Amino acid sequence: MGNRLSKIYTRTGDDGTTGLGNGDRIGKESVRVEAMGSVDETNSAIGMVVCELAHDDELRPMLLKVQNDLFDLGGELCLPGEQLIQMTHVSYLEEQIDTLNEQLPPLKNFILPGGNRAAAACHMARSLARRSERTLVILGRDEAIKAPLKQYINRLSDLLFVVARVLARRDPSIGAEGEILWQAPQRS
């Protein structure tokens, strides 16, 4: 376990740098810091999804595990050279995707982000996971990033898409069993 924060402000970042877990200081504009921030945004957005769920919702424990895993993923970014995300984390996401996707009809149309508050929040988390992935790809051009970390964030966006579908379909009053279908432009 790393250091506990006993003091929230330290003033050490006032010069535009931030400390990594290994003690190194880097610029707040660095791609590594951007990647850590993108992962944090994704985690926060998943927290918004969790807030939309009932306490006994079957999706809640899975999303809370994902939030913990994302915290570890951010830790791996904060500790260059360490590996906290393993292939078992990636396999867990794949198992959840397969289980949830079995309950859904095959997609025949593109769907729009939305449907209800929980589904919309999940689509926002999905899009932030995609941004995290893009940032990790950029970071990986200059620094070594372990494969499971990149695979995890890629699978996470897939999982969040499937979870958003599950959540949208819980409200069939919207139409198309709760999913809002993309309307192709009329060609003349």
XYZ file of C-alpha atoms in Angstrom:
188
model
C 0.000 0.000 0.000
C 1.353 3.403 -0.937
C 1.461 6.521 1.177
C -1.738 7.743 2.751
C -2.635 11.362 2.256
C -2.654 13.088 5.589
C -2.453 16.531 4.049
C -4.454 17.322 0.925
C -2.438 20.249 -0.364
C 1.327 20.109 -0.484
C 2.162 23.032 -2.782
C 4.701 20.811 -4.552
C 2.680 20.950 -7.771
C 2.548 24.729 -7.905
C 5.493 24.699 -10.319
C 3.576 22.625 -12.901
C 5.011 19.256 -11.924
C 3.529 16.276 -10.134
C 5.054 13.379 -8.250
C 4.889 9.812 -9.451
C 4.657 6.910 -7.042
C 8.362 6.204 -7.443
C 9.294 9.736 -6.339
C 10.070 11.108 -9.801
C 8.589 14.493 -10.692
C 7.203 15.083 -14.176
C 5.365 17.897 -15.908
C 1.599 17.940 -15.523
C 1.370 18.313 -19.309
C 3.105 14.956 -19.915
C 1.308 12.172 -21.737
C 1.709 9.930 -18.669
C -0.176 12.434 -16.501
C -2.798 12.803 -19.241
C -3.203 9.010 -19.276
C -3.578 8.901 -15.482
C -6.163 11.681 -15.693
C -8.112 9.951 -18.462
C -8.258 6.732 -16.445
C -9.419 8.729 -13.406
C -12.162 10.364 -15.507
C -13.273 6.930 -16.704
C -13.369 5.665 -13.122
C -15.378 8.699 -12.007
C -17.862 8.199 -14.847
C -18.336 4.565 -13.826
C -19.020 5.876 -10.329
C -21.872 7.912 -11.837
C -23.284 4.733 -13.373
C -23.076 2.948 -10.021
C -24.988 5.839 -8.414
C -27.853 5.202 -10.835
C -28.168 1.554 -9.773
C -30.173 0.131 -6.920
C -28.041 -1.104 -4.034
C -28.925 -4.730 -4.853
C -28.479 -4.412 -8.628
C -26.630 -7.389 -10.098
C -24.336 -5.062 -12.099
C -23.153 -3.152 -9.048
C -20.493 -5.604 -7.713
C -18.991 -6.000 -11.190
C -18.762 -2.236 -11.743
C -17.261 -1.716 -8.281
C -14.618 -4.343 -9.093
C -13.890 -2.503 -12.339
C -13.487 0.742 -10.394
C -10.964 -0.943 -8.089
C -9.133 -2.385 -11.091
C -9.023 1.066 -12.709
C -7.498 2.446 -9.534
C -4.793 -0.229 -9.865
C -4.390 0.611 -13.542
C -3.805 4.237 -12.598
C -1.327 3.003 -10.002
C 0.560 1.123 -12.679
C 0.780 4.336 -14.690
C 1.957 6.191 -11.580
C 4.647 3.581 -10.920
C 6.576 3.164 -14.196
C 7.943 -0.356 -14.532
C 5.409 -1.933 -12.165
C 2.685 -4.325 -13.338
C -0.584 -4.304 -11.429
C -2.970 -5.278 -14.244
C -2.643 -8.908 -15.287
C -4.241 -11.023 -17.988
C -6.636 -12.333 -15.326
C -8.119 -8.819 -15.164
C -8.628 -8.846 -18.950
C -10.164 -12.339 -18.796
C -12.597 -11.163 -16.111
C -13.862 -8.404 -18.404
C -14.222 -10.839 -21.304
C -16.231 -13.232 -19.118
C -18.549 -10.401 -18.038
C -19.015 -9.264 -21.643
C -19.890 -12.788 -22.770
C -22.335 -13.355 -19.903
C -24.146 -10.043 -20.366
C -24.154 -10.219 -24.156
C -25.890 -13.619 -24.064
C -28.964 -11.851 -22.622
C -29.125 -9.333 -25.477
C -30.494 -9.671 -28.983
C -27.937 -9.250 -31.760
C -27.412 -5.692 -32.943
C -29.026 -4.951 -36.294
C -28.657 -1.181 -36.122
C -26.319 1.334 -34.593
C -27.629 2.660 -31.318
C -27.354 6.171 -29.975
C -25.918 6.878 -26.525
C -28.835 7.278 -24.163
C -32.042 5.453 -23.393
C -32.209 6.356 -19.722
C -29.915 8.077 -17.197
C -27.985 4.937 -16.269
C -27.437 3.898 -19.898
C -26.426 7.441 -20.899
C -23.965 7.599 -18.006
C -22.550 4.243 -19.078
C -22.102 5.482 -22.648
C -20.232 8.498 -21.255
C -17.973 6.149 -19.281
C -17.451 4.096 -22.457
C -16.409 7.138 -24.459
C -14.003 8.168 -21.693
C -12.540 4.654 -21.682
C -11.923 5.056 -25.419
C -10.140 8.354 -24.762
C -8.045 6.619 -22.091
C -7.122 3.977 -24.632
C -6.074 6.584 -27.199
C -3.918 8.316 -24.594
C -2.296 5.014 -23.614
C -1.473 4.336 -27.260
C 0.250 7.724 -27.486
C 2.149 7.057 -24.249
C 3.151 3.625 -25.543
C 4.930 5.179 -28.512
C 7.585 6.666 -26.223
C 7.423 4.541 -23.072
C 6.937 0.860 -22.352
C 3.353 -0.004 -21.449
C 2.555 -3.571 -20.458
C 0.185 -5.384 -22.842
C -2.460 -6.325 -20.226
C -2.911 -2.655 -19.321
C -3.717 -1.724 -22.924
C -5.908 -4.795 -23.402
C -7.817 -4.088 -20.200
C -8.809 -0.569 -21.201
C -9.811 -1.807 -24.668
C -12.049 -4.530 -23.226
C -13.447 -2.088 -20.685
C -14.979 0.077 -23.389
C -16.550 -3.066 -24.886
C -17.929 -4.056 -21.491
C -19.365 -0.598 -20.906
C -21.093 -0.712 -24.302
C -22.754 -4.012 -23.382
C -23.683 -2.745 -19.891
C -25.214 0.369 -21.481
C -27.339 -1.876 -23.698
C -28.465 -3.899 -20.677
C -29.356 -0.724 -18.788
C -31.220 0.839 -21.721
C -33.298 -2.275 -22.256
C -34.545 -2.088 -18.688
C -36.804 0.788 -19.821
C -38.877 -0.452 -22.783
C -41.124 2.631 -22.664
C -38.499 4.416 -24.759
C -38.988 2.153 -27.777
C -36.895 -0.571 -29.394
C -36.780 -2.186 -25.962
C -35.172 0.924 -24.501
C -32.420 1.380 -27.035
C -32.502 4.439 -29.267
C -31.712 3.416 -32.813
C -29.649 5.562 -35.170
C -31.681 6.820 -38.108
C -29.765 6.628 -41.357
C -30.054 9.784 -43.460
C -32.599 9.659 -46.251
C -30.857 9.687 -49.603
C -32.600 11.304 -52.513
